[in-house]
PDB file of C-alpha atoms in Angstrom:
ATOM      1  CA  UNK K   1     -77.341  87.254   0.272  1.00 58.00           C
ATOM      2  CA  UNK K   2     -74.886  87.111   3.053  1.00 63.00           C
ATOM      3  CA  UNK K   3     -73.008  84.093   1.403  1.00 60.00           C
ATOM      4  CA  UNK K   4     -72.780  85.878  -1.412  1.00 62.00           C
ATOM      5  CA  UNK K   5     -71.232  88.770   0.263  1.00 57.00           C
ATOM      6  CA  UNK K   6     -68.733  85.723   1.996  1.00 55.00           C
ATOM      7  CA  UNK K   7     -67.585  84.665  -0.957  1.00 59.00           C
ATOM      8  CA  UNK K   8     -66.976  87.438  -3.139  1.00 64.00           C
ATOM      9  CA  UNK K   9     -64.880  88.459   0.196  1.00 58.00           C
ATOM     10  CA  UNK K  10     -63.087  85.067  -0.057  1.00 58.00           C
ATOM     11  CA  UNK K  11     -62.479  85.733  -3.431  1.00 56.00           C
ATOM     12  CA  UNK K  12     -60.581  88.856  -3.279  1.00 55.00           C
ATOM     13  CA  UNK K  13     -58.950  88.037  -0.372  1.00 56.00           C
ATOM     14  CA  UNK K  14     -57.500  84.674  -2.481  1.00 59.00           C
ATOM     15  CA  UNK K  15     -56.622  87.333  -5.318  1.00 53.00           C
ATOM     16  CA  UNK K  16     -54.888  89.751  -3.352  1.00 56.00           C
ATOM     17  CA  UNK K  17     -52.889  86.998  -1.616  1.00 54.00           C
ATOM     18  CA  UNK K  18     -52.213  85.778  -5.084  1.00 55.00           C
ATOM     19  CA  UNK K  19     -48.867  87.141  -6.505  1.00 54.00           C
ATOM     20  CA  UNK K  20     -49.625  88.057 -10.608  1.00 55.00           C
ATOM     21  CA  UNK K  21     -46.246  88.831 -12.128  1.00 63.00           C
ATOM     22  CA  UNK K  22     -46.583  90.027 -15.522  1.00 71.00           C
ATOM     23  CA  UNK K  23     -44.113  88.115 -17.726  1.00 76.00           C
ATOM     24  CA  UNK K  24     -40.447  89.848 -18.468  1.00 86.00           C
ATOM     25  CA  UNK K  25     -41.310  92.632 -21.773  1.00 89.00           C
ATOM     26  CA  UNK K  26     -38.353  89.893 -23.572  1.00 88.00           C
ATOM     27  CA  UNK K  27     -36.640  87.040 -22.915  1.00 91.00           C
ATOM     28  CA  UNK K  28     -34.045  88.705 -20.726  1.00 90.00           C
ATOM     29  CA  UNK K  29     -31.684  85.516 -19.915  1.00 92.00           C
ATOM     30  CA  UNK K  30     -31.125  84.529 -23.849  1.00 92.00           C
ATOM     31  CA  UNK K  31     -29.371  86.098 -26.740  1.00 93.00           C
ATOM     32  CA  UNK K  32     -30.431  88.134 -29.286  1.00 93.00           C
ATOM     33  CA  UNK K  33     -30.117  85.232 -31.673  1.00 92.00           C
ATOM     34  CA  UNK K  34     -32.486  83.175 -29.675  1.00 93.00           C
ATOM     35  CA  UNK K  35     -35.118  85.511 -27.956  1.00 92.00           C
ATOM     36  CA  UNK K  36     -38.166  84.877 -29.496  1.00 92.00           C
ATOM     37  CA  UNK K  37     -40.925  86.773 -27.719  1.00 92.00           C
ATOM     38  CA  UNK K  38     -40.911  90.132 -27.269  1.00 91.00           C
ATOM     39  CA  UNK K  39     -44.346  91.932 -25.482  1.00 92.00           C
ATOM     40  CA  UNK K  40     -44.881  95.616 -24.623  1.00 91.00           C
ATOM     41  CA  UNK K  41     -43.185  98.845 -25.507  1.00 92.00           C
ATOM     42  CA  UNK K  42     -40.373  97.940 -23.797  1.00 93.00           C
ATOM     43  CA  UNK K  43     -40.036  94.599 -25.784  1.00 91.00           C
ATOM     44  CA  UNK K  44     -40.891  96.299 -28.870  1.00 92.00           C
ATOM     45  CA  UNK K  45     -37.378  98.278 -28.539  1.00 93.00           C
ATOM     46  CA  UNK K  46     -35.700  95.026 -27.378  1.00 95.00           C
ATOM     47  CA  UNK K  47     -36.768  93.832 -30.492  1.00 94.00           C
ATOM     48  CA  UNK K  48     -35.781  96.599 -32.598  1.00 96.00           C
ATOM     49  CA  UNK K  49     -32.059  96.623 -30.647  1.00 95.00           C
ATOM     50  CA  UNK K  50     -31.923  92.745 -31.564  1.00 96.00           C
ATOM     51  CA  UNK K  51     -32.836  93.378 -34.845  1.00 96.00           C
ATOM     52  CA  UNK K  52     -29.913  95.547 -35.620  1.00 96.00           C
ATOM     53  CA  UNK K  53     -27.660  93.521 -33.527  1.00 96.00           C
ATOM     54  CA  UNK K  54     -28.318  90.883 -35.688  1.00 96.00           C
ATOM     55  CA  UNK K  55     -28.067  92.697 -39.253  1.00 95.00           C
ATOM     56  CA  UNK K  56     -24.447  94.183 -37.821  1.00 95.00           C
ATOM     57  CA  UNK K  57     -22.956  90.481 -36.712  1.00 96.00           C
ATOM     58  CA  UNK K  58     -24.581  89.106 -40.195  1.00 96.00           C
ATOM     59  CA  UNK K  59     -21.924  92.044 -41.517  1.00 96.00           C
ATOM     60  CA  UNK K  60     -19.289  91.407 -39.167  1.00 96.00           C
ATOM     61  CA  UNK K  61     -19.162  87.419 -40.393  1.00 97.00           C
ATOM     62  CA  UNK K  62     -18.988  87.926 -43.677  1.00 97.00           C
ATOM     63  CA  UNK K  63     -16.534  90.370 -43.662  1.00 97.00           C
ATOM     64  CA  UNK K  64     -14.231  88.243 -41.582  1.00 97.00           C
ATOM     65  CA  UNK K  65     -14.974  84.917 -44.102  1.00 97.00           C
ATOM     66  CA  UNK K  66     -14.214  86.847 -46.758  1.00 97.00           C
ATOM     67  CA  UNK K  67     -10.578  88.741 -44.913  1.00 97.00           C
ATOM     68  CA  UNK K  68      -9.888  84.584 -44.394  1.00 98.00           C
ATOM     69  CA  UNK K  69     -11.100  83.487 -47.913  1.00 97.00           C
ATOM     70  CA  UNK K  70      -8.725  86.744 -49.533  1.00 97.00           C
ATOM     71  CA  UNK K  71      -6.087  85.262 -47.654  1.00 97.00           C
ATOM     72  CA  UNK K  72      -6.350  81.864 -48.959  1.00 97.00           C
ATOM     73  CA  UNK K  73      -6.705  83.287 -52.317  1.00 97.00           C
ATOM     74  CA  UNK K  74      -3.563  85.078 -51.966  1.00 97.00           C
ATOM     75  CA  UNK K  75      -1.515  82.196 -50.956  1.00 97.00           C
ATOM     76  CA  UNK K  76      -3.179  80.215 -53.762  1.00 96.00           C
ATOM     77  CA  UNK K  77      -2.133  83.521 -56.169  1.00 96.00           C
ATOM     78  CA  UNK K  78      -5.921  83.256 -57.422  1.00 95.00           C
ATOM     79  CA  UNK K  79      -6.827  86.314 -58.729  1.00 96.00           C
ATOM     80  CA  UNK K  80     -10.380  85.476 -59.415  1.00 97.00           C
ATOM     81  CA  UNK K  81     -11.302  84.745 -56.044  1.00 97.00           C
ATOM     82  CA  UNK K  82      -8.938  87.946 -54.934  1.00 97.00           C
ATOM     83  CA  UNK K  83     -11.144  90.051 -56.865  1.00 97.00           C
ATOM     84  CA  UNK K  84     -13.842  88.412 -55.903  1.00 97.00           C
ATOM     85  CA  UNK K  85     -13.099  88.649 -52.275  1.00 97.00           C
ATOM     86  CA  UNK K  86     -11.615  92.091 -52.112  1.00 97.00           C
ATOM     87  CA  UNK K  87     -15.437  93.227 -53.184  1.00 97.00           C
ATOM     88  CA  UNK K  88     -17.319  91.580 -50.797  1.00 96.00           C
ATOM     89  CA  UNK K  89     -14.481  93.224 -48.095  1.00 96.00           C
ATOM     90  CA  UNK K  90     -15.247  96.137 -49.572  1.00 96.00           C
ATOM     91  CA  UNK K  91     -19.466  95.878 -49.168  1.00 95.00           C
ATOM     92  CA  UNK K  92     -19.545  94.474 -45.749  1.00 95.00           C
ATOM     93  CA  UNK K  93     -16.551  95.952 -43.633  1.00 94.00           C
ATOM     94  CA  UNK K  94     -16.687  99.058 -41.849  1.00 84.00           C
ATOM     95  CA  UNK K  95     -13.265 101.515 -42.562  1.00 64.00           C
TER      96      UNK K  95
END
C-alpha cells in the first residue's frame, strides 16, 4: 500500500514537472495560403479570416490578369478579347 502511495506521488510529481503546451489554435508562422490546421474557437475564426482572405486575392488576380490581358487586347485592336476582358473587369474589380 505504501508503494502505491510512492508512486502515484512520483507520478504527479513527473507530471507537474512536465511542461504540456497545447498546440498554437493555427499555424501562426505560415500564410493563409498554406495553413492547414486550424483547432479551437480561436482557429475556427482564423479559418474563417483565411477563408475570405483567400476568396478576395482569388478576385484581386483576376482582375489584374484581365486589366493586363485588356491591355494587350488594345494594342492588338482585338475587340473580341476587349469585350471579353472589359466583362470579367467588370465582375471581379472593386470601383
Amino acid at each position: 500500500m505504501k508503494k502505491q502511495g510512492l508512486f502515484i506521488g512520483l507520478c504527479l510529481v513527473t507530471l507537474a514537472g512536465c511542461q504540456v503546451s497545447q498546440p498554437a489554435p493555427y499555424e501562426q508562422d505560415k500564410a493563409p495560403e498554406e495553413r492547414q490546421e486550424y483547432s479551437g474557437v480561436e482557429g475556427l475564426a482564423q479559418a474563417q479570416r483565411d477563408q475570405v482572405y483567400l476568396m478576395d486575392k482569388e478576385l484581386r488576380d483576376k482582375c489584374r490578369n484581365a486589366k493586363v490581358d485588356l491591355a494587350v487586347a488594345q494594342g492588338d485592336k482585338n475587340d473580341q478579347e476587349i469585350a471579353r476582358q472589359t466583362d470579367i473587369i467588370k465582375q471581379t474589380c472593386r470601383q
